[in-house]
XYZ file of C-alpha atoms in Angstrom:
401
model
C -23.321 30.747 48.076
C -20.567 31.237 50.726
C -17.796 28.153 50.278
C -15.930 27.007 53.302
C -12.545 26.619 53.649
C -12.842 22.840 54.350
C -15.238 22.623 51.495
C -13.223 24.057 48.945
C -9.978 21.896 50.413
C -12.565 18.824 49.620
C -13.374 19.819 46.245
C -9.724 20.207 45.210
C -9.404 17.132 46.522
C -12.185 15.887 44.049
C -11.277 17.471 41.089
C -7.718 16.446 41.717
C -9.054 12.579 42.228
C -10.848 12.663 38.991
C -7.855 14.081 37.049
C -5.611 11.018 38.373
C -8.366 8.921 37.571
C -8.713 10.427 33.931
C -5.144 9.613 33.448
C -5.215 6.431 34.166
C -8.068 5.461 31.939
C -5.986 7.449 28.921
C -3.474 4.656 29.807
C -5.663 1.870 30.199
C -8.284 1.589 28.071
C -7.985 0.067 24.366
C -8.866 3.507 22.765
C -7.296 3.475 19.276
C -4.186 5.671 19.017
C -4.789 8.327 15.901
C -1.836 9.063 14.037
C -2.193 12.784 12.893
C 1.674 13.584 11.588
C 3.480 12.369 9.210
C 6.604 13.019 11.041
C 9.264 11.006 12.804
C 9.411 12.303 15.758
C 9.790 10.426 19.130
C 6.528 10.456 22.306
C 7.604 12.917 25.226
C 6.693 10.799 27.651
C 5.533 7.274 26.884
C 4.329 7.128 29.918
C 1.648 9.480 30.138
C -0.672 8.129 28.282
C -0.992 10.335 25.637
C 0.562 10.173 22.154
C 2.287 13.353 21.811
C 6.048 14.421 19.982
C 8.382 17.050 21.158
C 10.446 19.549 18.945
C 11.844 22.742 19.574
C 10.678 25.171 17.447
C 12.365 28.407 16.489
C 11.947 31.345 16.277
C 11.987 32.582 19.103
C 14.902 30.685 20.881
C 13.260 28.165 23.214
C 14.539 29.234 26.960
C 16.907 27.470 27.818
C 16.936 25.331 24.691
C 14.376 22.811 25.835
C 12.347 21.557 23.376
C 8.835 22.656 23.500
C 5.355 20.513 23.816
C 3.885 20.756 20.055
C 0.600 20.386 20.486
C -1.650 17.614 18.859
C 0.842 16.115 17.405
C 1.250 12.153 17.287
C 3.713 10.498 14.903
C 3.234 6.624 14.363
C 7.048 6.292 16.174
C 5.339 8.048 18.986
C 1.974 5.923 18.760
C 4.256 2.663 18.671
C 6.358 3.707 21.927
C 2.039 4.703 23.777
C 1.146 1.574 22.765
C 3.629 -0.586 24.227
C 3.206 1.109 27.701
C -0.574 0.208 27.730
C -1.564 -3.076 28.420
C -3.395 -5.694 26.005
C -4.623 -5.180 22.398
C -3.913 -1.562 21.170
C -5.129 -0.079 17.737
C -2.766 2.631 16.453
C -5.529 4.905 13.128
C -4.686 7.754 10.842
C -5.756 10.917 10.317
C -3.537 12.198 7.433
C -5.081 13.990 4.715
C -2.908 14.395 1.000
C -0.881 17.624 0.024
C -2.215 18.897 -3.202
C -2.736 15.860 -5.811
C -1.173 13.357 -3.993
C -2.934 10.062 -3.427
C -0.321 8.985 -1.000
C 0.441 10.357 2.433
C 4.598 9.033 3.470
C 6.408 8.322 7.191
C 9.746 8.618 5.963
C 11.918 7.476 8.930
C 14.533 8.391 10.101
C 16.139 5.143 12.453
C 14.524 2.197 13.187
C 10.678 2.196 14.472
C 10.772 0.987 18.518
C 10.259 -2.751 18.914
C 6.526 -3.460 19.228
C 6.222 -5.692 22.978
C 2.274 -5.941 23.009
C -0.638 -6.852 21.080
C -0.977 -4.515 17.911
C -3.486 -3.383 15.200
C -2.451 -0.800 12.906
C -5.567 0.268 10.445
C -3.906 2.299 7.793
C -7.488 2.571 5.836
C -7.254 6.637 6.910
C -10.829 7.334 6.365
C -10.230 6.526 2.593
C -8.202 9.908 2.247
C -5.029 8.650 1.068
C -2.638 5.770 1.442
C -0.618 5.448 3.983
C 3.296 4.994 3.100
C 6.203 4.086 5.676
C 9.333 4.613 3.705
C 12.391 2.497 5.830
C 14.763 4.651 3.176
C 16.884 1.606 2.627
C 18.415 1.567 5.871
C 15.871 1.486 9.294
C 13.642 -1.855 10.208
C 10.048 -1.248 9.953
C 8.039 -3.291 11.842
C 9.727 -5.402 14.612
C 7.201 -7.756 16.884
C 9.076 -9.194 19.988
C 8.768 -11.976 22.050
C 5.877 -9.970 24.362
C 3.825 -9.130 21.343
C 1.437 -12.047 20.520
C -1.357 -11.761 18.105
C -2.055 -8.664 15.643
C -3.011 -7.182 12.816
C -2.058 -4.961 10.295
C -5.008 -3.652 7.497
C -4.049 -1.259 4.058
C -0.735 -0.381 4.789
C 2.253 0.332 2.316
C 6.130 -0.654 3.879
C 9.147 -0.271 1.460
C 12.380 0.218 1.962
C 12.657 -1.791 5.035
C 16.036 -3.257 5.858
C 16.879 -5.798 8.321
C 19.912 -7.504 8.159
C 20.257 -9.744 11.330
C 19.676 -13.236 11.275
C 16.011 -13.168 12.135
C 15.393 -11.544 8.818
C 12.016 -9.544 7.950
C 13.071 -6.362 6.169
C 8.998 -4.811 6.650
C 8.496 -7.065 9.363
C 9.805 -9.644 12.092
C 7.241 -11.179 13.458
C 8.955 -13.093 16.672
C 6.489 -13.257 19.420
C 6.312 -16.642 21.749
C 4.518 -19.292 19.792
C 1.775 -19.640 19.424
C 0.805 -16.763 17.939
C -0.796 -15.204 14.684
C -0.026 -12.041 11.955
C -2.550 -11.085 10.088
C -2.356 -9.097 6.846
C -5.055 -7.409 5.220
C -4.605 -5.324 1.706
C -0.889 -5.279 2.731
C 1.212 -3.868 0.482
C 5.157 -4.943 0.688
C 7.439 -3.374 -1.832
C 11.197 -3.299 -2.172
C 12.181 -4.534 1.360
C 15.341 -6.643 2.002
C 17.207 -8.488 4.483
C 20.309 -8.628 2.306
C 23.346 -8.021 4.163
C 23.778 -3.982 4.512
C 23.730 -1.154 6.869
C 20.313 -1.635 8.635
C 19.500 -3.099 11.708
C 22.677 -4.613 13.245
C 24.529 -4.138 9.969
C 24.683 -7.523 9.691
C 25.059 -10.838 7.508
C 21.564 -10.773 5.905
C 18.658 -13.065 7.357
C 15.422 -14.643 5.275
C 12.248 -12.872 4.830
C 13.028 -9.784 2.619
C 9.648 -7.863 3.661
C 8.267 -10.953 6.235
C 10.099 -13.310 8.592
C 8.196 -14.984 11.324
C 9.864 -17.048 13.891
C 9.415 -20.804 14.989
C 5.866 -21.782 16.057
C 3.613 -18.846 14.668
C 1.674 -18.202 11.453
C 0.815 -15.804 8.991
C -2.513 -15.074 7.510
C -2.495 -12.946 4.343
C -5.602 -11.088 2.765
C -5.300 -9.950 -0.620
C -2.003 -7.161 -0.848
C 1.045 -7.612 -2.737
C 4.653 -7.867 -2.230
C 6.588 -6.780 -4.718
C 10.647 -6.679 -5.114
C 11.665 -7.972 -1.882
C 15.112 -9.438 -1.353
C 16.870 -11.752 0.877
C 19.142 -14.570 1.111
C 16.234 -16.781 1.209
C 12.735 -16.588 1.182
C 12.764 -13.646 -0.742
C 8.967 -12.265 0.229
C 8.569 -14.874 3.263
C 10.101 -17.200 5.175
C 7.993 -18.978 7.834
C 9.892 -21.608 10.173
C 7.259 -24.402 12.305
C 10.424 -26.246 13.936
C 8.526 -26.748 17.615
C 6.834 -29.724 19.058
C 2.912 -28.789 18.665
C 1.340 -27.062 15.498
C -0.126 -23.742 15.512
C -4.058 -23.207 15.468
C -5.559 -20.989 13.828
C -8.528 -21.190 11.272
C -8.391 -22.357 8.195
C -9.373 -20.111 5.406
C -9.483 -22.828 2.962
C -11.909 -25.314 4.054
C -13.702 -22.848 7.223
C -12.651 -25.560 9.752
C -9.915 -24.926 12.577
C -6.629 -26.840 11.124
C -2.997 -26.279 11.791
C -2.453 -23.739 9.173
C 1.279 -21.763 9.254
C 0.889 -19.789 6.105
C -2.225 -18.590 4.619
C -2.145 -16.570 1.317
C -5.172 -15.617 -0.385
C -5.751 -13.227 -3.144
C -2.117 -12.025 -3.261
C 0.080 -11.263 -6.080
C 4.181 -12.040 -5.586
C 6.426 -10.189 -8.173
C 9.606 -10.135 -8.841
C 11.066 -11.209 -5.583
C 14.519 -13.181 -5.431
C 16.644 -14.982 -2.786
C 20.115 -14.722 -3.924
C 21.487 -17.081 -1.820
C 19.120 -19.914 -1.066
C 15.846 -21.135 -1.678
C 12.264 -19.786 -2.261
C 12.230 -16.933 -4.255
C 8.652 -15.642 -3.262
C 8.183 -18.054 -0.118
C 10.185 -19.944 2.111
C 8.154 -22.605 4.471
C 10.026 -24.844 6.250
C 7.630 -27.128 8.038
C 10.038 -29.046 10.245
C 7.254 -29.960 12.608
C 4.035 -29.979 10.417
C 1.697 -27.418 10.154
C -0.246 -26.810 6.532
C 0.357 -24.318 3.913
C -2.581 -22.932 2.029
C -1.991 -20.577 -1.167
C -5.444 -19.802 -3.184
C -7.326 -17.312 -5.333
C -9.621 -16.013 -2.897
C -12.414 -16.547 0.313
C -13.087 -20.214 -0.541
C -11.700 -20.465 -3.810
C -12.915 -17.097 -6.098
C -10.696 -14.919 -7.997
C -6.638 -15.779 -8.377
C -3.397 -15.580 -6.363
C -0.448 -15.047 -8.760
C 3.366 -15.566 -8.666
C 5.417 -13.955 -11.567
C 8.935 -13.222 -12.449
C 10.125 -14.651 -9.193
C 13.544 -16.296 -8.829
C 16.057 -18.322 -6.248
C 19.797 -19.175 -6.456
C 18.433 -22.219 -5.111
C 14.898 -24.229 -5.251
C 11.619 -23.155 -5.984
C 11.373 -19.937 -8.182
C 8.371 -19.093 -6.776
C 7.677 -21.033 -3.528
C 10.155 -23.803 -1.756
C 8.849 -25.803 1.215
C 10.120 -28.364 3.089
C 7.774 -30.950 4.670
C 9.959 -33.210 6.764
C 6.966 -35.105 8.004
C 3.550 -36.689 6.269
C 1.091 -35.093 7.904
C 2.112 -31.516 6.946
C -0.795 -30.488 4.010
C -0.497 -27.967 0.900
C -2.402 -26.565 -0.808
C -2.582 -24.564 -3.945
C -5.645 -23.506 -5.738
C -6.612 -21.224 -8.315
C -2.843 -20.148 -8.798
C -1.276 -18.737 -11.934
C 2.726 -19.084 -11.289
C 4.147 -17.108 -14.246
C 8.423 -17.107 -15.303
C 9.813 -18.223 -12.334
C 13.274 -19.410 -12.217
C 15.390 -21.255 -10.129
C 17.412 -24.556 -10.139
C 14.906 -27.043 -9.080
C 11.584 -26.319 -9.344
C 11.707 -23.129 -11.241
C 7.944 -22.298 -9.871
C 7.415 -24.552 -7.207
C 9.473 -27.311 -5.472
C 8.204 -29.492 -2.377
C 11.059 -31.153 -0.441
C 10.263 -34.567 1.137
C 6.736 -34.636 0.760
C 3.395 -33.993 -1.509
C 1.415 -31.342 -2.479
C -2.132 -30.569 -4.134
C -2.812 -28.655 -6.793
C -6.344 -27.442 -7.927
C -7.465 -24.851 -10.899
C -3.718 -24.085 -10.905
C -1.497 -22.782 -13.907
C 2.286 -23.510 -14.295
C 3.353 -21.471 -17.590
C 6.968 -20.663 -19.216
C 8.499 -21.255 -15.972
C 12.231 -22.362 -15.846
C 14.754 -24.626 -14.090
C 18.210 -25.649 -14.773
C 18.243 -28.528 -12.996
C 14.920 -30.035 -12.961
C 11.199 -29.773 -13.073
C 10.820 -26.468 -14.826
C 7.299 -25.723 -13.345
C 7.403 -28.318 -10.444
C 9.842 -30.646 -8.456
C 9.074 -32.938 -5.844
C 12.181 -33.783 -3.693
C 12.013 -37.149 -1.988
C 15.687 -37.985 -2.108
C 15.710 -39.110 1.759
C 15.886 -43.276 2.617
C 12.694 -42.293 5.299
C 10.571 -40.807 3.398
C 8.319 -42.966 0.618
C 8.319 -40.446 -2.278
C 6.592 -37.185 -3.430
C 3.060 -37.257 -5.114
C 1.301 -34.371 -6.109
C -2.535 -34.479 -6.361
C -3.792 -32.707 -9.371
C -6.970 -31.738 -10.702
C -7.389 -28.967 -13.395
C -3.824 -27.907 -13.535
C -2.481 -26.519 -16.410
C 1.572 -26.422 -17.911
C 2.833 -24.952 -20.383
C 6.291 -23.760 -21.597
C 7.976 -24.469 -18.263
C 12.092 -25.536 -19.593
C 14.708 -27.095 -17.772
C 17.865 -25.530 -19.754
């Protein structure tokens, strides 16, 4: 069949109408980003719609010394920097299968990760193949949510050695997107971060939140994970601020109703975590402005949450909050706090306020100023007096020394 010149010139014309078109979908659409490398290298060209690294590979010499296109290759820096070009809720996967007998797969990095600006979901579950590491080395933030970012998600991955020593804190992760908005955590695991001062992000003072930090107005929902080690001058897992003039929303995993939970923590172990120059050595909530704090075992009750070998210069060895008005609510239930230390409170203290306590354990926790296990602050003119609401709680060889 004989083609004619202006039927050929339309068909390129197609073809060429359908590539641009192609593009933009790549850009558009929510289709997850896969993660294939385990490299740190940057995107070409976050703007194309495609997650792909450049490096120049020798030999040969490269003409010219430009780095060359390596093909199929995306690197989660590189899926971060995608991400934030497209618009709404983006999903970044994994593909990386284990070298020999290793169960773990690591992102060592090599500065900090770009600042997320959009919606996120990382899913680190990689298929079940291995577990997915991103090593901060003791010097590069991790995980930095901006103003732009708003609700997301991260499920089974491992952060350590995250440092971020600026005010806002959040060695693994600053969560700071305009309130309201929500970080959820699911099988998170948060080891050996810190937002002590050193020579990370801003090489700075030190901030709270050793591996989480989450600015005024939004809340945290954690799912089972651990975090482990974590350092910072306060707060020395956590540190959750609610300082603005409305709650935030979000559902509440203890009773399956909508409340005005902040901080959510079920099923999660805290070990060893310290602030060294303040308060809350596992968690820091400082409910200014109300919102509720829930801290239990499991989905509606089952299994155990556990604190152990926490401490703070300051109060609360394992958890310190601060409920400056009445109708702020927490909760613990079906807690075991284990050898906490600080000098009020040595595993929990409430500051202007009460708290309830259900199938909870307070054992050989210490203080050396008061309440060994617990301490209920109420040392403001304003406020009536602390109370704590108990039922099935157990202590034994907490000390004040």
């Amino acid at each position: 069949m004989k083609v004619s010149a202006l039927s050929a010139r339309l068909l390129a014309i197609a073809v060429l109408a359908m590539g641009s078109v192609s593009s933009v979908i790549s850009q558009t659409a929510n289709v997850p980003i896969m993660v294939n490398s385990n490299m740190d290298t940057a995107d070409s060209d976050a703007s194309d719609g495609y997650c792909g690294t450049r490096q120049v590979i020798p030999p040969p010499p490269v003409p010219g010394g430009q780095p060359v296109e390596t093909p199929n290759t995306c690197t989660l820096r590189a899926a971060i920097a995608e991400a934030n070009f497209r618009p709404g809720l983006d999903t970044i996967t994994f593909d990386l299968a284990p070298t020999g007998q290793a169960t773990a797969v690591t992102i060592s990095l090599t500065s900090d990760l770009p600042a997320i600006t959009s919606p996120l979901a990382i899913d680190a579950t990689n298929g079940g193949q291995a577990t997915i590491t991103v090593d901060g080395g003791g010097t590069s933030s991790v995980l930095q949510f901006t103003s732009a970012a708003g609700n997301s998600n991260i499920t089974a991955l491992t952060i350590t050695g995250g440092l971020n020593d600026t005010a806002t804190g959040g060695g693994a992760i600053y969560f700071g997107p305009t309130a309201p908005s929500r970080l959820t955590l699911n099988q998170v695991v948060l080891d050996g971060n810190s937002a002590e001062p050193g020579t990370g992000l801003g090489a700075g003072n030190g901030g709270p939140g050793g591996a989480v930090s989450v600015s005024d107005g939004n809340a945290l929902v954690v799912n089972g994970g651990s975090t482990t080690g974590n350092s910072a001058l306060q707060g020395g897992a956590v540190y959750i601020l609610s300082n603005l003039a409305g709650p935030v929303s979000v559902a509440d995993a203890d009773l399956g109703n909508p409340s005005d939970d902040v901080l959510t923590l079920t099923g999660v172990t805290m070990t060893g975590n310290s602030a060294s120059a303040g308060n809350g050595g596992a968690v820091l909530a400082d409910l200014r402005n109300g919102g509720d704090i829930v801290v239990e075992g499991g989905i509606y009750g089952s299994g155990t949450a556990a604190a152990t070998r926490n401490t703070a210069t300051g109060d609360g060895g394992a958890f310190w909050i601060n409920k400056a008005i009445s109708s702020a609510d927490v909760r613990l239930r079906n807690v075991t706090l284990t050898n906490n230390t600080a000098v009020n409170g040595g595993g929990v203290a409430v500051k202007l306020g009460s708290i309830q306590l259900v199938n909870t354990s307070f054992v050989g926790n210490g203080a050396t100023g008061a309440g060994g296990g617990l301490y209920l602050d109420a040392n403001v003119p304003s406020i009536s007096g602390g109370s704590a609401r108990i039922e099935n709680v157990t202590f034994s060889g907490n000390s004040v020394t």
